[in-house]
Amino acid sequence: MQNNYQVFHRKQDIGKRISQLHREEQLSIGIVATGTVDELISTLDDYASRIPWALVVLMYEEFGRIVELRMQYPSVTFIVFTNPVPLGMMINAMADECYTTYFWITRSDLSIIRFEQELLFTLLRRSDRPAAIIPIFANRNGEVVPSIQAPMIRSDRIDPIPFFPIGEVVPTLYPFFGIGMYERALFQRLRGFDANISSDFWQFLDFGIRCWLYGYPLFAHPQFVLQFISRQSVIEDRSDLHGMERCHTKALGIRQINGKNYIRKFGKYTDNRMLHSEVKKRIALYKSDFYQLMDEWKAPEEPR
């Protein structure tokens, strides 16, 4: 797919540029510009004062004031999209352009409450190779959001169950709102977010399920906490949108019996042609199926 964005790289002194040619930086932070320019400026000031890592802003041309922002923040890289795209495509671009071991996706309407980076890096380096670490979220009043997700099917439709966090590291099905710390090489090996899915929610769900079924878990960490600056209600849009069939086909089209994988059309949301043209080619990558994932999943608590 042709890139529909332009990258304005941060300014660096020549010594630092030469140094980076010989080593890979550990982390970069991608800030998705949402809300107002003033919110973005406030967030950039906050992150720049508290975080030593490279900052990248992901934004649309229509957001405006790009020249002013580049002059005000010469040490920040700006990835500017000419046309609106799903958030997953912006994150894919971040993975292509950041050249760091890990990258953290956040938003300009989120502030940092807690970020214990060494604990997060330690978890990402575990032998079970987590694909991402997802933060705990709070609304503008500091109330914790039920962002921990467990796998569930209702009437042939994947419909994850939300739970509140419990103060310890717990598995979660997908990156809530796409926010989290990702291992870049693994993210790209897993092919990132599906460009043929138009909904943010279904892109995030598809990626998370793919990670789990390929053997790479996702965890939410209590020492990684972000707060929405102005949002009281934090609700996902789980509407039936274009591409949701792709998510269902990849998630439900494989059954594992006695350790062997088989393709199988399940329910009204599974695309039979895609099942044979795409999913069958990757059948060997599945370490489990969605039904086993549901059976083995340990929820942190009863849903509220």
C-alpha positions as a printed NumPy array, in Angstrom:
array([[  0.   ,   0.   ,   0.   ],
       [  1.346,   3.425,  -0.976],
       [  2.222,   5.689,   1.924],
       [ -0.106,   8.666,   2.316],
       [  2.028,  10.442,   4.858],
       [  5.103,  12.639,   5.067],
       [  7.79 ,  12.389,   7.742],
       [  9.417,  15.51 ,   9.176],
       [ 12.382,  14.175,  11.127],
       [ 13.608,  15.723,  14.348],
       [ 16.762,  17.786,  14.314],
       [ 19.795,  16.145,  15.922],
       [ 23.422,  17.084,  16.266],
       [ 25.815,  15.19 ,  14.015],
       [ 27.439,  13.287,  16.893],
       [ 24.127,  11.813,  18.012],
       [ 23.199,  10.858,  14.456],
       [ 26.47 ,   8.982,  13.989],
       [ 26.013,   7.243,  17.342],
       [ 22.539,   6.04 ,  16.358],
       [ 23.888,   4.475,  13.172],
       [ 25.738,   1.965,  15.37 ],
       [ 23.081,   1.229,  17.973],
       [ 19.318,   0.962,  18.145],
       [ 17.539,   3.179,  20.651],
       [ 15.334,   1.341,  23.105],
       [ 12.048,   3.256,  22.936],
       [ 10.205,   5.921,  20.99 ],
       [  6.802,   7.385,  21.83 ],
       [  4.129,   7.992,  19.208],
       [  1.564,  10.607,  20.269],
       [ -1.624,  10.529,  18.19 ],
       [ -2.945,  14.085,  17.871],
       [ -6.56 ,  14.148,  19.046],
       [ -8.595,  17.03 ,  20.398],
       [ -7.067,  20.506,  20.09 ],
       [ -3.637,  21.878,  19.21 ],
       [ -3.387,  23.318,  22.724],
       [ -3.898,  19.828,  24.187],
       [ -1.152,  18.489,  21.921],
       [  1.227,  21.259,  23.018],
       [  0.464,  20.572,  26.683],
       [  1.06 ,  16.844,  26.18 ],
       [  4.333,  17.405,  24.32 ],
       [  5.572,  19.66 ,  27.119],
       [  4.589,  17.065,  29.727],
       [  6.222,  14.114,  27.949],
       [  9.363,  16.071,  27.046],
       [  9.88 ,  17.044,  30.693],
       [  9.343,  13.539,  32.099],
       [ 10.434,  11.04 ,  29.44 ],
       [ 13.965,  10.795,  27.956],
       [ 12.879,   8.95 ,  24.806],
       [ 12.325,  10.193,  21.255],
       [  8.886,  11.724,  20.615],
       [  6.887,  11.289,  17.407],
       [  3.591,  13.054,  16.648],
       [  1.083,  11.265,  14.388],
       [ -1.375,  13.746,  12.887],
       [ -3.484,  14.754,   9.871],
       [ -2.712,  17.727,   7.637],
       [ -6.079,  19.252,   8.518],
       [ -5.039,  19.38 ,  12.189],
       [ -3.154,  22.533,  11.217],
       [ -0.258,  24.61 ,  12.565],
       [  2.278,  22.016,  11.417],
       [  4.999,  24.55 ,  10.573],
       [  4.528,  26.28 ,  13.927],
       [  4.679,  22.977,  15.827],
       [  7.837,  21.875,  14.003],
       [  9.548,  25.157,  14.855],
       [  8.41 ,  24.994,  18.484],
       [  9.503,  21.341,  18.883],
       [ 12.574,  20.774,  16.671],
       [ 13.514,  17.614,  18.601],
       [ 10.159,  15.972,  17.764],
       [  9.473,  13.938,  14.606],
       [  6.124,  14.594,  12.892],
       [  4.39 ,  11.974,  10.732],
       [  1.684,  13.884,   8.846],
       [ -1.072,  12.037,   6.974],
       [ -2.647,  13.659,   3.932],
       [ -5.971,  11.84 ,   4.36 ],
       [ -7.838,  10.339,   7.331],
       [ -6.921,   6.704,   8.01 ],
       [ -7.829,   4.24 ,  10.774],
       [ -5.636,   4.532,  13.845],
       [ -4.12 ,   1.128,  13.108],
       [ -2.603,   2.5  ,   9.895],
       [ -1.019,   5.362,  11.83 ],
       [  0.494,   2.841,  14.241],
       [  1.807,   0.771,  11.321],
       [  3.528,   3.904,  10.02 ],
       [  5.038,   4.505,  13.449],
       [  6.478,   0.982,  13.423],
       [  7.936,   1.557,   9.947],
       [  9.537,   4.889,  10.798],
       [ 10.645,   4.782,  14.45 ],
       [ 13.672,   2.398,  14.23 ],
       [ 13.643,   1.607,  17.954],
       [ 13.42 ,  -1.717,  19.787],
       [ 10.062,  -0.799,  21.332],
       [  7.505,   1.883,  20.622],
       [  4.762,   3.277,  22.815],
       [  1.525,   4.571,  21.304],
       [ -0.447,   7.155,  23.262],
       [ -2.776,  10.093,  22.549],
       [ -2.586,  13.83 ,  23.072],
       [ -5.638,  13.679,  25.358],
       [ -3.917,  11.256,  27.763],
       [ -1.637,  12.247,  30.629],
       [  0.908,  10.02 ,  32.377],
       [ -0.032,   8.917,  35.89 ],
       [  2.463,   6.091,  36.278],
       [  5.187,   4.749,  34.004],
       [  7.705,   2.393,  35.615],
       [  9.736,   1.797,  32.489],
       [ 12.17 ,  -0.807,  33.817],
       [  9.311,  -3.035,  34.996],
       [  7.706,  -2.75 ,  31.565],
       [ 10.942,  -3.501,  29.714],
       [ 11.502,  -6.529,  31.957],
       [  8.06 ,  -7.889,  31.099],
       [  8.58 ,  -7.332,  27.366],
       [ 11.848,  -9.298,  27.526],
       [ 10.238, -12.368,  29.105],
       [ 10.688, -15.727,  27.443],
       [  6.997, -15.946,  26.464],
       [  7.547, -12.871,  24.236],
       [  4.645, -10.544,  25.022],
       [  3.634,  -8.658,  21.877],
       [  2.526,  -5.585,  23.826],
       [  1.923,  -4.151,  27.275],
       [ -1.331,  -2.26 ,  27.717],
       [ -1.811,   0.503,  30.302],
       [ -4.513,   0.91 ,  32.895],
       [ -6.843,   3.805,  32.033],
       [ -8.673,   6.355,  34.158],
       [-11.235,   8.962,  33.1  ],
       [-10.923,  12.678,  33.856],
       [-12.199,  12.127,  37.416],
       [ -9.559,   9.483,  38.098],
       [-12.057,   6.608,  37.967],
       [-10.529,   3.407,  36.575],
       [-11.962,   2.201,  33.26 ],
       [-12.855,  -1.507,  32.675],
       [-10.276,  -1.909,  29.91 ],
       [ -9.163,  -5.505,  30.582],
       [-10.758,  -7.676,  27.889],
       [-11.516, -11.414,  27.908],
       [-12.489, -13.463,  24.817],
       [-16.158, -14.307,  24.282],
       [-18.521, -15.237,  21.429],
       [-22.197, -14.25 ,  21.436],
       [-24.481, -15.305,  18.559],
       [-21.531, -16.105,  16.262],
       [-20.036, -12.654,  16.97 ],
       [-16.822, -12.021,  18.89 ],
       [-17.829,  -9.77 ,  21.778],
       [-15.091,  -9.441,  24.434],
       [-16.082,  -9.048,  28.085],
       [-14.605,  -6.001,  29.881],
       [-13.179,  -6.25 ,  33.388],
       [-11.698,  -3.785,  35.839],
       [ -7.964,  -4.145,  36.575],
       [ -7.032,  -5.705,  39.924],
       [ -3.644,  -4.186,  40.733],
       [ -1.461,  -6.891,  39.195],
       [ -0.228,  -7.93 ,  35.761],
       [ -3.112,  -9.635,  33.927],
       [ -3.68 , -10.915,  30.386],
       [ -5.877,  -8.844,  28.108],
       [ -7.208,  -9.78 ,  24.682],
       [ -6.251,  -6.701,  22.656],
       [ -4.789,  -3.185,  23.014],
       [ -7.631,  -1.006,  24.306],
       [ -7.903,   2.03 ,  21.977],
       [ -4.661,   0.768,  20.381],
       [ -2.652,   2.268,  23.249],
       [  0.356,   0.382,  24.575],
       [  4.041,  -0.51 ,  24.325],
       [  4.884,  -2.788,  21.402],
       [  8.01 ,  -4.688,  20.406],
       [  8.639,  -3.29 ,  16.939],
       [ 10.244,  -6.33 ,  15.254],
       [  7.547,  -8.694,  16.535],
       [  4.793,  -6.221,  15.632],
       [  6.02 ,  -6.145,  12.043],
       [  6.529,  -9.906,  11.905],
       [  2.872, -10.244,  12.941],
       [  2.033,  -7.89 ,  10.026],
       [  0.751,  -5.098,  12.258],
       [ -2.826,  -3.888,  11.934],
       [ -4.937,  -5.07 ,   8.997],
       [ -5.289,  -2.273,   6.413],
       [ -8.433,  -3.912,   4.997],
       [-10.368,  -3.374,   8.237],
       [-11.847,   0.13 ,   8.474],
       [-12.872,   0.143,  12.149],
       [-10.389,   0.977,  14.908],
       [-12.022,  -1.497,  17.295],
       [-11.99 ,  -4.4  ,  14.827],
       [ -8.39 ,  -3.619,  13.848],
       [ -7.281,  -3.713,  17.488],
       [ -9.284,  -6.861,  18.213],
       [ -7.962,  -8.609,  15.098],
       [ -4.365,  -7.816,  16.059],
       [ -4.793,  -8.936,  19.656],
       [ -6.449, -12.236,  18.749],
       [ -3.784, -12.892,  16.121],
       [ -1.077, -12.355,  18.752],
       [ -2.678, -14.79 ,  21.191],
       [ -3.405, -17.48 ,  18.591],
       [  0.145, -17.247,  17.229],
       [  1.51 , -17.693,  20.743],
       [  2.326, -14.108,  21.781],
       [  0.415, -12.806,  24.829],
       [ -0.627,  -9.278,  25.749],
       [ -0.661,  -8.   ,  29.324],
       [ -2.005,  -4.996,  31.21 ],
       [  0.401,  -3.632,  33.839],
       [ -0.599,  -1.757,  37.05 ],
       [  2.595,   0.331,  36.895],
       [  1.565,   1.716,  33.501],
       [ -1.354,   4.108,  34.065],
       [ -2.735,   6.839,  31.79 ],
       [ -5.587,   9.267,  32.398],
       [ -7.902,  10.93 ,  29.897],
       [ -7.637,  14.683,  30.33 ],
       [-11.222,  15.618,  29.477],
       [-13.195,  12.428,  28.782],
       [-15.61 ,  11.269,  31.425],
       [-17.106,   8.42 ,  29.399],
       [-14.583,   6.07 ,  27.759],
       [-16.504,   3.77 ,  25.41 ],
       [-15.383,   1.836,  22.329],
       [-17.357,   1.821,  19.093],
       [-18.06 ,  -1.869,  18.497],
       [-20.399,  -1.291,  15.549],
       [-20.534,  -3.772,  12.668],
       [-18.296,  -2.035,  10.133],
       [-16.454,  -2.985,   6.951],
       [-13.764,  -5.552,   7.601],
       [-15.187,  -7.141,  10.727],
       [-15.59 , -10.34 ,   8.693],
       [-11.815, -10.419,   8.243],
       [-11.352, -10.386,  12.002],
       [-13.884, -13.192,  12.478],
       [-12.468, -15.299,   9.651],
       [ -8.916, -15.186,  11.007],
       [-10.071, -15.728,  14.584],
       [-12.732, -18.405,  14.145],
       [-11.742, -20.102,  10.889],
       [ -9.152, -22.407,  12.477],
       [ -9.948, -25.304,  14.803],
       [ -7.238, -27.271,  16.556],
       [ -7.987, -30.94 ,  17.241],
       [ -5.4  , -33.169,  18.924],
       [ -2.723, -30.607,  18.158],
       [ -3.53 , -30.386,  14.441],
       [ -5.057, -27.324,  12.766],
       [ -8.032, -27.455,  10.397],
       [ -9.843, -24.689,   8.537],
       [-13.535, -24.411,   9.294],
       [-16.251, -21.938,   8.354],
       [-18.027, -20.807,  11.506],
       [-21.091, -18.565,  11.704],
       [-22.401, -15.808,   9.474],
       [-19.401, -13.495,   9.888],
       [-16.817, -15.882,   8.419],
       [-15.785, -15.253,   4.795],
       [-15.325, -18.591,   3.045],
       [-13.255, -17.203,   0.167],
       [-10.85 , -15.436,   2.527],
       [-10.654, -18.586,   4.629],
       [ -9.146, -20.487,   1.708],
       [ -7.176, -17.661,   0.058],
       [ -5.53 , -16.144,   3.156],
       [ -6.095, -18.042,   6.395],
       [ -5.228, -21.475,   4.991],
       [ -1.783, -20.176,   3.946],
       [ -0.987, -19.283,   7.564],
       [ -2.532, -22.322,   9.229],
       [  0.85 , -23.507,  10.553],
       [  1.292, -20.273,  12.548],
       [ -1.672, -21.003,  14.827],
       [ -0.559, -22.371,  18.187],
       [ -4.132, -22.529,  19.491],
       [ -7.665, -21.712,  18.386],
       [-10.115, -19.143,  19.719],
       [-12.249, -21.723,  21.5  ],
       [ -9.258, -23.059,  23.438],
       [ -8.323, -19.463,  24.235],
       [-11.765, -18.898,  25.776],
       [-11.624, -22.161,  27.734],
       [ -8.167, -21.465,  29.166],
       [ -8.617, -17.748,  29.849],
       [ -8.405, -16.672,  33.481],
       [-10.483, -13.553,  34.048],
       [ -9.248, -11.195,  36.789],
       [-12.684, -10.873,  38.407],
       [-16.389, -10.963,  37.712],
       [-17.485,  -8.302,  35.181],
       [-19.161,  -5.22 ,  36.613]])
